[in-house]
mmCIF file of C-alpha atoms in Angstrom:
data_model
loop_
_atom_site.group_PDB
_atom_site.id
_atom_site.type_symbol
_atom_site.label_atom_id
_atom_site.label_comp_id
_atom_site.label_asym_id
_atom_site.label_seq_id
_atom_site.Cartn_x
_atom_site.Cartn_y
_atom_site.Cartn_z
ATOM 1 C CA UNK A 198 0.000 0.000 0.000
ATOM 2 C CA UNK A 199 1.017 3.664 0.166
ATOM 3 C CA UNK A 200 3.997 5.380 1.765
ATOM 4 C CA UNK A 201 6.412 2.648 0.820
ATOM 5 C CA UNK A 202 5.308 0.076 3.428
ATOM 6 C CA UNK A 203 6.504 -3.397 2.548
ATOM 7 C CA UNK A 204 6.632 -6.946 3.885
ATOM 8 C CA UNK A 205 10.204 -8.192 4.258
ATOM 9 C CA UNK A 206 9.182 -11.700 5.349
ATOM 10 C CA UNK A 207 10.434 -13.360 2.172
ATOM 11 C CA UNK A 208 13.857 -11.698 2.512
ATOM 12 C CA UNK A 209 14.571 -12.893 6.029
ATOM 13 C CA UNK A 210 17.961 -14.579 6.388
ATOM 14 C CA UNK A 211 18.262 -18.201 7.361
ATOM 15 C CA UNK A 212 18.442 -18.850 11.090
ATOM 16 C CA UNK A 213 21.930 -18.466 12.541
ATOM 17 C CA UNK A 214 22.986 -19.054 16.142
ATOM 18 C CA UNK A 215 23.813 -15.936 18.097
ATOM 19 C CA UNK A 216 26.576 -15.581 20.642
ATOM 20 C CA UNK A 217 26.557 -18.276 23.276
ATOM 21 C CA UNK A 218 25.173 -17.278 26.659
ATOM 22 C CA UNK A 219 27.490 -18.400 29.426
ATOM 23 C CA UNK A 220 25.765 -20.636 31.965
ATOM 24 C CA UNK A 221 26.908 -22.621 34.966
ATOM 25 C CA UNK A 222 28.847 -25.544 33.480
ATOM 26 C CA UNK A 223 28.734 -27.762 36.577
ATOM 27 C CA UNK A 224 25.900 -30.007 35.420
ATOM 28 C CA UNK A 225 26.136 -29.917 31.647
ATOM 29 C CA UNK A 226 26.270 -32.955 29.386
ATOM 30 C CA UNK A 227 23.672 -35.570 30.215
ATOM 31 C CA UNK A 228 21.642 -33.164 32.322
ATOM 32 C CA UNK A 229 21.209 -30.791 29.400
ATOM 33 C CA UNK A 230 20.498 -33.592 26.971
ATOM 34 C CA UNK A 231 17.762 -34.898 29.272
ATOM 35 C CA UNK A 232 16.352 -31.403 29.445
ATOM 36 C CA UNK A 233 16.280 -31.101 25.649
ATOM 37 C CA UNK A 234 19.315 -28.857 25.836
ATOM 38 C CA UNK A 235 17.424 -25.715 26.959
ATOM 39 C CA UNK A 236 14.207 -24.483 25.455
ATOM 40 C CA UNK A 237 14.783 -20.799 24.887
ATOM 41 C CA UNK A 238 12.259 -18.099 24.040
ATOM 42 C CA UNK A 239 14.577 -16.865 21.289
ATOM 43 C CA UNK A 240 14.705 -19.639 18.723
ATOM 44 C CA UNK A 241 17.988 -18.234 17.498
ATOM 45 C CA UNK A 242 19.452 -19.053 20.915
ATOM 46 C CA UNK A 243 17.878 -22.496 20.959
ATOM 47 C CA UNK A 244 20.703 -23.955 18.926
ATOM 48 C CA UNK A 245 23.515 -22.801 21.190
ATOM 49 C CA UNK A 246 25.826 -25.637 22.268
ATOM 50 C CA UNK A 247 23.613 -28.254 20.591
ATOM 51 C CA UNK A 248 26.332 -29.489 18.272
ATOM 52 C CA UNK A 249 28.649 -30.635 21.030
ATOM 53 C CA UNK A 250 25.923 -32.327 23.046
ATOM 54 C CA UNK A 251 24.090 -34.372 20.427
ATOM 55 C CA UNK A 252 25.249 -37.599 18.825
ATOM 56 C CA UNK A 253 25.639 -37.389 15.041
ATOM 57 C CA UNK A 254 22.911 -39.921 14.288
ATOM 58 C CA UNK A 255 20.617 -40.584 17.242
ATOM 59 C CA UNK A 256 19.304 -38.779 20.302
ATOM 60 C CA UNK A 257 18.382 -35.096 20.378
ATOM 61 C CA UNK A 258 18.723 -33.435 17.002
ATOM 62 C CA UNK A 259 17.668 -30.199 15.385
ATOM 63 C CA UNK A 260 15.286 -31.076 12.567
ATOM 64 C CA UNK A 261 15.728 -28.854 9.549
ATOM 65 C CA UNK A 262 13.386 -28.676 6.583
ATOM 66 C CA UNK A 263 14.922 -30.581 3.686
ATOM 67 C CA UNK A 264 16.243 -28.721 0.668
ATOM 68 C CA UNK A 265 13.470 -27.639 -1.647
ATOM 69 C CA UNK A 266 12.620 -24.826 -4.011
ATOM 70 C CA UNK A 267 9.303 -24.377 -2.192
ATOM 71 C CA UNK A 268 9.386 -21.692 0.508
ATOM 72 C CA UNK A 269 8.620 -22.715 4.084
ATOM 73 C CA UNK A 270 8.175 -21.145 7.517
ATOM 74 C CA UNK A 271 11.014 -23.311 8.871
ATOM 75 C CA UNK A 272 13.307 -20.281 9.068
ATOM 76 C CA UNK A 273 11.072 -18.888 11.797
ATOM 77 C CA UNK A 274 11.291 -22.028 13.917
ATOM 78 C CA UNK A 275 13.733 -24.353 15.638
ATOM 79 C CA UNK A 276 12.550 -27.944 16.029
ATOM 80 C CA UNK A 277 14.388 -30.302 18.388
ATOM 81 C CA UNK A 278 13.477 -33.975 18.331
ATOM 82 C CA UNK A 279 14.734 -37.097 20.128
ATOM 83 C CA UNK A 280 15.462 -39.558 17.325
ATOM 84 C CA UNK A 281 15.449 -43.315 17.806
ATOM 85 C CA UNK A 282 16.653 -44.411 14.355
ATOM 86 C CA UNK A 283 17.993 -43.101 11.086
ATOM 87 C CA UNK A 284 14.707 -44.030 9.443
ATOM 88 C CA UNK A 285 12.879 -41.828 11.923
ATOM 89 C CA UNK A 286 15.226 -38.951 11.095
ATOM 90 C CA UNK A 287 14.147 -39.163 7.460
ATOM 91 C CA UNK A 288 10.464 -39.556 8.299
ATOM 92 C CA UNK A 289 10.315 -36.671 10.775
ATOM 93 C CA UNK A 290 12.268 -34.415 8.433
ATOM 94 C CA UNK A 291 9.953 -35.212 5.533
ATOM 95 C CA UNK A 292 6.743 -34.559 7.485
ATOM 96 C CA UNK A 293 8.150 -31.425 9.110
ATOM 97 C CA UNK A 294 9.195 -30.046 5.732
ATOM 98 C CA UNK A 295 5.752 -30.631 4.254
ATOM 99 C CA UNK A 296 4.044 -29.071 7.270
ATOM 100 C CA UNK A 297 6.277 -25.983 7.122
ATOM 101 C CA UNK A 298 5.545 -25.533 3.426
ATOM 102 C CA UNK A 299 1.798 -25.801 4.020
ATOM 103 C CA UNK A 300 1.751 -23.411 6.979
ATOM 104 C CA UNK A 301 3.866 -20.867 5.086
ATOM 105 C CA UNK A 302 1.288 -20.753 2.299
ATOM 106 C CA UNK A 303 -1.740 -20.640 4.580
ATOM 107 C CA UNK A 304 -0.699 -17.597 6.617
ATOM 108 C CA UNK A 305 0.932 -15.637 3.797
ATOM 109 C CA UNK A 306 -0.729 -12.260 3.377
ATOM 110 C CA UNK A 307 1.254 -11.015 0.397
ATOM 111 C CA UNK A 308 1.014 -13.827 -2.152
ATOM 112 C CA UNK A 309 -1.478 -16.319 -3.514
ATOM 113 C CA UNK A 310 -0.610 -19.974 -4.193
ATOM 114 C CA UNK A 311 -2.284 -22.385 -6.585
ATOM 115 C CA UNK A 312 -4.902 -24.486 -4.854
ATOM 116 C CA UNK A 313 -4.495 -22.701 -1.510
ATOM 117 C CA UNK A 314 -6.978 -20.332 0.114
ATOM 118 C CA UNK A 315 -4.801 -18.187 2.344
ATOM 119 C CA UNK A 316 -4.873 -14.761 4.003
ATOM 120 C CA UNK A 317 -4.035 -13.043 0.712
ATOM 121 C CA UNK A 318 -6.863 -14.894 -1.049
ATOM 122 C CA UNK A 319 -9.387 -13.987 1.625
ATOM 123 C CA UNK A 320 -8.419 -10.303 1.588
ATOM 124 C CA UNK A 321 -8.942 -10.170 -2.167
ATOM 125 C CA UNK A 322 -12.282 -11.986 -2.083
ATOM 126 C CA UNK A 323 -14.345 -10.116 0.519
ATOM 127 C CA UNK A 324 -17.986 -11.091 0.963
ATOM 128 C CA UNK A 325 -17.407 -14.453 -0.712
ATOM 129 C CA UNK A 326 -17.773 -17.875 0.880
ATOM 130 C CA UNK A 327 -14.445 -19.705 0.847
ATOM 131 C CA UNK A 328 -13.319 -23.096 2.131
ATOM 132 C CA UNK A 329 -10.048 -22.955 4.059
ATOM 133 C CA UNK A 330 -7.635 -25.464 5.554
ATOM 134 C CA UNK A 331 -8.776 -26.833 8.950
ATOM 135 C CA UNK A 332 -5.708 -25.296 10.631
ATOM 136 C CA UNK A 333 -6.553 -21.839 9.325
ATOM 137 C CA UNK A 334 -10.208 -22.342 10.225
ATOM 138 C CA UNK A 335 -9.167 -23.236 13.786
ATOM 139 C CA UNK A 336 -7.113 -20.028 13.982
ATOM 140 C CA UNK A 337 -10.066 -17.943 12.830
ATOM 141 C CA UNK A 338 -12.338 -19.759 15.272
ATOM 142 C CA UNK A 339 -10.045 -18.942 18.194
ATOM 143 C CA UNK A 340 -9.985 -15.263 17.263
ATOM 144 C CA UNK A 341 -13.738 -14.998 16.716
ATOM 145 C CA UNK A 342 -14.567 -16.814 19.947
ATOM 146 C CA UNK A 343 -12.187 -14.574 21.908
ATOM 147 C CA UNK A 344 -13.818 -11.395 20.643
ATOM 148 C CA UNK A 345 -10.374 -9.870 20.012
ATOM 149 C CA UNK A 346 -10.074 -7.459 17.062
ATOM 150 C CA UNK A 347 -6.301 -7.438 16.433
ATOM 151 C CA UNK A 348 -6.790 -9.598 13.328
ATOM 152 C CA UNK A 349 -8.563 -6.714 11.593
ATOM 153 C CA UNK A 350 -5.687 -4.230 11.890
ATOM 154 C CA UNK A 351 -4.257 -5.332 8.538
ATOM 155 C CA UNK A 352 -3.741 -1.792 7.177
ATOM 156 C CA UNK A 353 -1.934 -0.693 10.355
ATOM 157 C CA UNK A 354 0.345 -3.736 10.408
ATOM 158 C CA UNK A 355 1.355 -3.031 6.824
ATOM 159 C CA UNK A 356 2.435 0.472 7.805
ATOM 160 C CA UNK A 357 4.332 -0.835 10.847
ATOM 161 C CA UNK A 358 6.309 -3.103 8.517
ATOM 162 C CA UNK A 359 7.517 0.120 6.927
ATOM 163 C CA UNK A 360 8.398 1.555 10.326
ATOM 164 C CA UNK A 361 10.524 -1.469 11.248
ATOM 165 C CA UNK A 362 12.283 -1.229 7.888
ATOM 166 C CA UNK A 363 13.476 2.323 8.544
ATOM 167 C CA UNK A 364 17.241 2.709 8.677
ATOM 168 C CA UNK A 365 17.303 5.949 10.654
ATOM 169 C CA UNK A 366 14.957 8.308 12.482
ATOM 170 C CA UNK A 367 14.620 10.632 9.505
ATOM 171 C CA UNK A 368 12.501 7.981 7.756
ATOM 172 C CA UNK A 369 9.990 7.523 10.584
ATOM 173 C CA UNK A 370 7.607 10.375 9.783
ATOM 174 C CA UNK A 371 5.579 8.424 7.222
ATOM 175 C CA UNK A 372 4.988 5.503 9.606
ATOM 176 C CA UNK A 373 5.197 6.541 13.253
ATOM 177 C CA UNK A 374 1.929 7.836 14.772
ATOM 178 C CA UNK A 375 3.832 9.199 17.768
ATOM 179 C CA UNK A 376 5.786 11.543 15.521
ATOM 180 C CA UNK A 377 3.190 12.502 12.933
ATOM 181 C CA UNK A 378 -0.327 13.767 13.793
ATOM 182 C CA UNK A 379 -1.392 12.925 10.238
ATOM 183 C CA UNK A 380 -0.230 9.320 10.545
ATOM 184 C CA UNK A 381 -1.905 9.092 13.961
ATOM 185 C CA UNK A 382 -5.172 10.281 12.400
ATOM 186 C CA UNK A 383 -4.918 7.665 9.634
ATOM 187 C CA UNK A 384 -4.240 4.904 12.153
ATOM 188 C CA UNK A 385 -7.268 5.947 14.199
ATOM 189 C CA UNK A 386 -9.396 5.690 11.071
ATOM 190 C CA UNK A 387 -8.091 2.197 10.360
ATOM 191 C CA UNK A 388 -8.667 1.207 13.994
ATOM 192 C CA UNK A 389 -12.244 2.516 13.908
ATOM 193 C CA UNK A 390 -13.071 0.150 11.049
ATOM 194 C CA UNK A 391 -11.130 -2.706 12.675
ATOM 195 C CA UNK A 392 -13.112 -2.360 15.898
ATOM 196 C CA UNK A 393 -16.507 -2.406 14.198
ATOM 197 C CA UNK A 394 -17.981 -5.862 13.370
ATOM 198 C CA UNK A 395 -20.479 -4.035 11.148
ATOM 199 C CA UNK A 396 -17.537 -2.940 8.991
ATOM 200 C CA UNK A 397 -15.377 -6.069 8.898
ATOM 201 C CA UNK A 398 -15.817 -9.521 10.375
ATOM 202 C CA UNK A 399 -14.709 -13.095 9.676
ATOM 203 C CA UNK A 400 -17.866 -15.180 9.665
ATOM 204 C CA UNK A 401 -17.555 -18.876 10.539
ATOM 205 C CA UNK A 402 -19.932 -20.908 8.398
ATOM 206 C CA UNK A 403 -18.957 -24.412 9.532
ATOM 207 C CA UNK A 404 -17.268 -27.240 7.646
ATOM 208 C CA UNK A 405 -14.141 -25.080 7.244
ATOM 209 C CA UNK A 406 -16.045 -22.439 5.303
ATOM 210 C CA UNK A 407 -15.614 -18.757 6.117
ATOM 211 C CA UNK A 408 -16.717 -15.403 4.745
ATOM 212 C CA UNK A 409 -14.852 -12.151 5.232
ATOM 213 C CA UNK A 410 -17.632 -9.611 5.528
ATOM 214 C CA UNK A 411 -16.597 -6.084 4.554
ATOM 215 C CA UNK A 412 -19.156 -3.289 4.470
ATOM 216 C CA UNK A 413 -19.685 -1.159 1.382
ATOM 217 C CA UNK A 414 -18.439 1.899 3.251
ATOM 218 C CA UNK A 415 -15.204 0.178 4.231
ATOM 219 C CA UNK A 416 -14.697 -1.178 0.709
ATOM 220 C CA UNK A 417 -15.047 2.333 -0.707
ATOM 221 C CA UNK A 418 -12.666 3.715 1.917
ATOM 222 C CA UNK A 419 -10.173 0.927 1.180
ATOM 223 C CA UNK A 420 -10.236 1.700 -2.524
ATOM 224 C CA UNK A 421 -9.577 5.392 -1.888
ATOM 225 C CA UNK A 422 -6.756 4.748 0.565
ATOM 226 C CA UNK A 423 -5.117 1.817 -1.209
ATOM 227 C CA UNK A 424 -5.932 -0.686 1.533
ATOM 228 C CA UNK A 425 -5.483 -4.300 0.425
ATOM 229 C CA UNK A 426 -5.210 -6.180 3.733
ATOM 230 C CA UNK A 427 -8.369 -6.134 5.803
ATOM 231 C CA UNK A 428 -7.060 -8.951 7.993
ATOM 232 C CA UNK A 429 -3.590 -10.139 8.917
ATOM 233 C CA UNK A 430 -2.245 -12.250 11.779
ATOM 234 C CA UNK A 431 0.985 -10.224 11.468
ATOM 235 C CA UNK A 432 2.945 -10.445 14.758
ATOM 236 C CA UNK A 433 0.526 -13.129 15.992
ATOM 237 C CA UNK A 434 1.167 -15.362 12.991
ATOM 238 C CA UNK A 435 3.780 -17.671 14.507
ATOM 239 C CA UNK A 436 1.581 -18.421 17.524
ATOM 240 C CA UNK A 437 -0.998 -19.982 15.236
ATOM 241 C CA UNK A 438 1.637 -21.373 12.876
ATOM 242 C CA UNK A 439 3.222 -23.182 15.842
ATOM 243 C CA UNK A 440 -0.156 -24.684 16.702
ATOM 244 C CA UNK A 441 -0.673 -25.856 13.100
ATOM 245 C CA UNK A 442 2.776 -27.422 12.963
ATOM 246 C CA UNK A 443 2.298 -29.049 16.361
ATOM 247 C CA UNK A 444 -1.070 -30.468 15.357
ATOM 248 C CA UNK A 445 0.410 -32.022 12.234
ATOM 249 C CA UNK A 446 3.365 -33.520 14.095
ATOM 250 C CA UNK A 447 1.118 -34.925 16.826
ATOM 251 C CA UNK A 448 -1.207 -36.424 14.198
ATOM 252 C CA UNK A 449 1.797 -38.278 12.757
ATOM 253 C CA UNK A 450 2.782 -39.521 16.219
ATOM 254 C CA UNK A 451 5.890 -37.333 16.531
ATOM 255 C CA UNK A 452 5.649 -36.095 20.100
ATOM 256 C CA UNK A 453 9.199 -36.420 21.459
ATOM 257 C CA UNK A 454 10.137 -32.907 20.514
ATOM 258 C CA UNK A 455 10.006 -29.172 21.070
ATOM 259 C CA UNK A 456 9.129 -26.480 18.551
ATOM 260 C CA UNK A 457 10.073 -22.835 19.148
ATOM 261 C CA UNK A 458 9.725 -19.700 17.036
ATOM 262 C CA UNK A 459 12.270 -16.895 17.087
ATOM 263 C CA UNK A 460 9.602 -14.472 18.371
ATOM 264 C CA UNK A 461 8.594 -16.339 21.510
ATOM 265 C CA UNK A 462 6.044 -19.064 20.720
ATOM 266 C CA UNK A 463 6.857 -22.574 21.930
ATOM 267 C CA UNK A 464 5.144 -25.960 21.715
ATOM 268 C CA UNK A 465 6.626 -28.770 23.804
ATOM 269 C CA UNK A 466 4.937 -31.936 22.528
ATOM 270 C CA UNK A 467 6.554 -34.419 24.903
ATOM 271 C CA UNK A 468 4.256 -36.392 27.220
ATOM 272 C CA UNK A 469 6.997 -38.615 28.687
ATOM 273 C CA UNK A 470 7.591 -36.598 31.857
ATOM 274 C CA UNK A 471 11.010 -35.450 30.644
ATOM 275 C CA UNK A 472 12.198 -32.239 32.271
ATOM 276 C CA UNK A 473 12.658 -29.194 30.043
ATOM 277 C CA UNK A 474 14.075 -25.763 30.713
ATOM 278 C CA UNK A 475 12.928 -22.310 29.701
ATOM 279 C CA UNK A 476 14.980 -19.136 29.801
ATOM 280 C CA UNK A 477 13.174 -16.185 31.367
ATOM 281 C CA UNK A 478 14.411 -12.936 29.842
ATOM 282 C CA UNK A 479 14.731 -9.433 31.152
ATOM 283 C CA UNK A 480 16.301 -6.364 29.553
ATOM 284 C CA UNK A 481 18.547 -3.489 30.428
ATOM 285 C CA UNK A 482 18.560 -0.464 28.130
ATOM 286 C CA UNK A 483 16.906 -2.560 25.450
ATOM 287 C CA UNK A 484 19.522 -5.330 25.607
ATOM 288 C CA UNK A 485 18.311 -8.818 26.483
ATOM 289 C CA UNK A 486 19.667 -10.561 29.554
ATOM 290 C CA UNK A 487 18.806 -13.822 31.249
ATOM 291 C CA UNK A 488 16.989 -13.547 34.569
ATOM 292 C CA UNK A 489 16.372 -17.211 35.386
ATOM 293 C CA UNK A 490 15.821 -20.718 34.097
ATOM 294 C CA UNK A 491 12.448 -22.305 34.726
ATOM 295 C CA UNK A 492 12.059 -26.083 34.684
ATOM 296 C CA UNK A 493 8.845 -27.674 33.439
ATOM 297 C CA UNK A 494 7.386 -30.829 31.961
ATOM 298 C CA UNK A 495 5.435 -31.194 28.741
ATOM 299 C CA UNK A 496 3.188 -31.058 27.002
ATOM 300 C CA UNK A 497 3.300 -27.292 27.294
ATOM 301 C CA UNK A 498 2.553 -24.228 25.202
ATOM 302 C CA UNK A 499 4.525 -21.080 25.984
ATOM 303 C CA UNK A 500 3.990 -17.495 24.830
ATOM 304 C CA UNK A 501 6.688 -14.904 25.454
ATOM 305 C CA UNK A 502 5.885 -11.240 24.804
ATOM 306 C CA UNK A 503 8.705 -8.729 25.132
ATOM 307 C CA UNK A 504 9.720 -5.247 23.988
ATOM 308 C CA UNK A 505 13.323 -6.145 23.154
ATOM 309 C CA UNK A 506 14.982 -8.526 20.685
ATOM 310 C CA UNK A 507 16.826 -11.671 21.751
ATOM 311 C CA UNK A 508 18.201 -12.811 18.395
ATOM 312 C CA UNK A 509 19.040 -11.533 14.915
ATOM 313 C CA UNK A 510 15.607 -12.233 13.416
ATOM 314 C CA UNK A 511 13.985 -10.535 16.372
ATOM 315 C CA UNK A 512 15.702 -7.275 15.454
ATOM 316 C CA UNK A 513 13.254 -6.930 12.559
ATOM 317 C CA UNK A 514 10.299 -6.562 14.918
ATOM 318 C CA UNK A 515 11.487 -3.473 16.774
ATOM 319 C CA UNK A 516 12.768 0.027 16.211
ATOM 320 C CA UNK A 517 14.392 2.168 18.878
ATOM 321 C CA UNK A 518 14.636 5.879 17.975
ATOM 322 C CA UNK A 519 17.368 8.073 19.409
ATOM 323 C CA UNK A 520 14.855 9.199 22.025
ATOM 324 C CA UNK A 521 14.968 5.652 23.404
ATOM 325 C CA UNK A 522 11.232 4.863 23.347
ATOM 326 C CA UNK A 523 11.037 1.537 21.546
ATOM 327 C CA UNK A 524 8.493 0.818 18.804
ATOM 328 C CA UNK A 525 7.085 -2.707 18.981
ATOM 329 C CA UNK A 526 4.669 -4.801 16.872
ATOM 330 C CA UNK A 527 2.114 -4.947 19.709
ATOM 331 C CA UNK A 528 -0.507 -2.593 18.291
ATOM 332 C CA UNK A 529 -3.475 -1.427 20.352
ATOM 333 C CA UNK A 530 -6.840 -1.771 18.617
ATOM 334 C CA UNK A 531 -7.968 1.427 20.338
ATOM 335 C CA UNK A 532 -5.956 3.762 18.127
ATOM 336 C CA UNK A 533 -3.263 1.866 16.207
ATOM 337 C CA UNK A 534 -0.500 2.854 18.639
ATOM 338 C CA UNK A 535 1.991 0.224 19.789
ATOM 339 C CA UNK A 536 1.911 -0.374 23.529
ATOM 340 C CA UNK A 537 3.169 -2.785 26.144
ATOM 341 C CA UNK A 538 2.450 -2.473 29.842
ATOM 342 C CA UNK A 539 5.481 -4.440 31.039
ATOM 343 C CA UNK A 540 8.795 -5.178 29.377
ATOM 344 C CA UNK A 541 8.253 -8.941 29.144
ATOM 345 C CA UNK A 542 5.517 -11.363 30.104
ATOM 346 C CA UNK A 543 5.565 -15.144 29.720
ATOM 347 C CA UNK A 544 2.410 -17.237 29.793
ATOM 348 C CA UNK A 545 2.121 -21.015 29.612
ATOM 349 C CA UNK A 546 -0.388 -23.847 29.863
ATOM 350 C CA UNK A 547 -0.491 -27.568 29.280
ATOM 351 C CA UNK A 548 -3.905 -27.864 27.675
ATOM 352 C CA UNK A 549 -4.022 -24.896 25.294
ATOM 353 C CA UNK A 550 -2.274 -23.865 22.138
ATOM 354 C CA UNK A 551 -0.106 -20.794 21.716
ATOM 355 C CA UNK A 552 -2.831 -18.950 19.820
ATOM 356 C CA UNK A 553 -5.402 -19.328 22.566
ATOM 357 C CA UNK A 554 -2.916 -18.333 25.280
ATOM 358 C CA UNK A 555 -1.852 -15.289 23.278
ATOM 359 C CA UNK A 556 -5.411 -14.064 22.829
ATOM 360 C CA UNK A 557 -5.917 -14.218 26.596
ATOM 361 C CA UNK A 558 -2.647 -12.382 27.278
ATOM 362 C CA UNK A 559 -3.183 -9.514 24.832
ATOM 363 C CA UNK A 560 -5.401 -7.315 27.040
ATOM 364 C CA UNK A 561 -2.943 -7.749 29.922
ATOM 365 C CA UNK A 562 0.145 -6.912 27.889
ATOM 366 C CA UNK A 563 -1.070 -4.367 25.310
ATOM 367 C CA UNK A 564 -2.138 -1.680 27.745
ATOM 368 C CA UNK A 565 -1.019 1.672 29.140
ATOM 369 C CA UNK A 566 -0.612 0.289 32.651
ATOM 370 C CA UNK A 567 0.353 -3.125 33.917
ATOM 371 C CA UNK A 568 -2.093 -4.569 36.431
ATOM 372 C CA UNK A 569 -0.622 -7.595 38.223
ATOM 373 C CA UNK A 570 -4.104 -8.545 39.430
ATOM 374 C CA UNK A 571 -5.023 -9.237 35.808
ATOM 375 C CA UNK A 572 -2.714 -12.236 35.984
ATOM 376 C CA UNK A 573 -5.126 -13.774 38.479
ATOM 377 C CA UNK A 574 -7.740 -13.815 35.721
ATOM 378 C CA UNK A 575 -5.262 -15.666 33.511
ATOM 379 C CA UNK A 576 -4.599 -18.161 36.298
ATOM 380 C CA UNK A 577 -8.330 -18.738 36.667
ATOM 381 C CA UNK A 578 -8.352 -19.773 33.013
ATOM 382 C CA UNK A 579 -5.476 -22.203 33.536
ATOM 383 C CA UNK A 580 -2.732 -19.946 32.173
ATOM 384 C CA UNK A 581 0.268 -19.497 34.463
ATOM 385 C CA UNK A 582 2.569 -16.523 34.006
ATOM 386 C CA UNK A 583 5.806 -14.921 35.075
ATOM 387 C CA UNK A 584 7.206 -11.432 34.616
ATOM 388 C CA UNK A 585 10.235 -9.534 35.831
ATOM 389 C CA UNK A 586 10.481 -6.034 37.245
ATOM 390 C CA UNK A 587 13.368 -4.255 38.958
ATOM 391 C CA UNK A 588 15.364 -7.443 39.378
ATOM 392 C CA UNK A 589 12.478 -9.429 40.889
ATOM 393 C CA UNK A 590 10.699 -12.365 39.224
ATOM 394 C CA UNK A 591 6.971 -12.634 39.836
ATOM 395 C CA UNK A 592 5.573 -16.119 39.070
ATOM 396 C CA UNK A 593 1.838 -16.727 39.380
ATOM 397 C CA UNK A 594 2.398 -20.342 40.425
ATOM 398 C CA UNK A 595 3.605 -21.109 43.931
ATOM 399 C CA UNK A 596 5.332 -24.247 42.645
ATOM 400 C CA UNK A 597 7.080 -22.620 39.680
ATOM 401 C CA UNK A 598 10.567 -24.171 39.563
ATOM 402 C CA UNK A 599 13.228 -21.541 38.941
ATOM 403 C CA UNK A 600 16.408 -23.599 38.916
ATOM 404 C CA UNK A 601 18.962 -20.872 38.354
ATOM 405 C CA UNK A 602 18.938 -17.138 39.046
ATOM 406 C CA UNK A 603 21.311 -14.818 37.252
ATOM 407 C CA UNK A 604 22.907 -11.527 38.216
ATOM 408 C CA UNK A 605 22.247 -8.061 36.899
ATOM 409 C CA UNK A 606 24.603 -5.232 37.799
ATOM 410 C CA UNK A 607 26.207 -7.528 40.380
ATOM 411 C CA UNK A 608 22.922 -8.273 42.162
ATOM 412 C CA UNK A 609 21.241 -11.647 41.827
ATOM 413 C CA UNK A 610 17.628 -11.769 40.670
ATOM 414 C CA UNK A 611 15.163 -12.708 43.399
ATOM 415 C CA UNK A 612 11.817 -14.474 43.282
ATOM 416 C CA UNK A 613 8.695 -13.030 44.865
ATOM 417 C CA UNK A 614 5.951 -15.217 46.261
ATOM 418 C CA UNK A 615 2.730 -15.221 44.221
ATOM 419 C CA UNK A 616 0.399 -12.252 44.854
ATOM 420 C CA UNK A 617 3.177 -10.354 46.633
ATOM 421 C CA UNK A 618 3.070 -7.536 44.087
#
């Protein structure tokens, strides 16, 4: 659309490990292998020290999509799996590759693919009944049932892609509503349509059939303003992509593994009782640091929201002007402004997917003010959480297992008892 906004998704580099984070080496080796190495919120960090710990043929391995000319979403994910045979390596790799290719097509908002009804297709066929893949239908169902309206901020997300592509502050004026009153006005107009079910709404018709209703007024406005994306999962995409990939792997019986996206969405599929570890991040001056390691058992879905990057891919989701106030992808439906009430918030549950957890966390995280009591509402819905503030970790579960606390500025992080905030 206008003002040079663009989607750089197809130009993302392949996943590369970032610098190794130094941990206590006393109990490495078998302990880390048993814990699936360390499940990190930043998928770029997931691969650290894997090479030296895994056997070349069997045991824990990173599954990579096999070479193909077809694009996949595999670059957004790290998939660790405990292999039992060379035949299983080939089988898991083949199914994972196919699933990543399918999910990439389904959630793509900028391109249409033969025989696939995806986000791009739906945006260009408003007010038509379309049959979609069951995974995409499930994603739409979760959004509709939640009542959340972030899906309908397609025009705003497209402009934010332009903001995150800026190379210096002089380029921000066309994209940043905090710098330009005109841009702020445009974003409020987009948000007004996005918030109104009488203007735009995904209608669930059953049997994987949907209809994107768009009012005549909104269609006319979209034509005048060059709007092409009425809906887009945007920054939420990998939460639902992780669920689709997990569902496919589980259906094939591949459950001895962990899937993590670079932007904080994790599906641990393992039901064996194996112990896994999760890094809890904090930040200082916009730079990620490790606050603690939390142990857990699968199956588990984890959602990590944060206003700072933890890996190279993550850098593409943020922009920090010279003034220091970071711009994030977490856009408020109220007015199209990005907001986050706390620097980082992690939510997790054993019986829900990442998409469902995310939809419950959004009103807690995307807000002007953080209300710790809101986490009690999450707990009541079976979603545990943990956040960090001023060097203190606040878990909602009394039995949360934080196995290692790190130091910041020479002072070790501490853990508060639940409801102490």
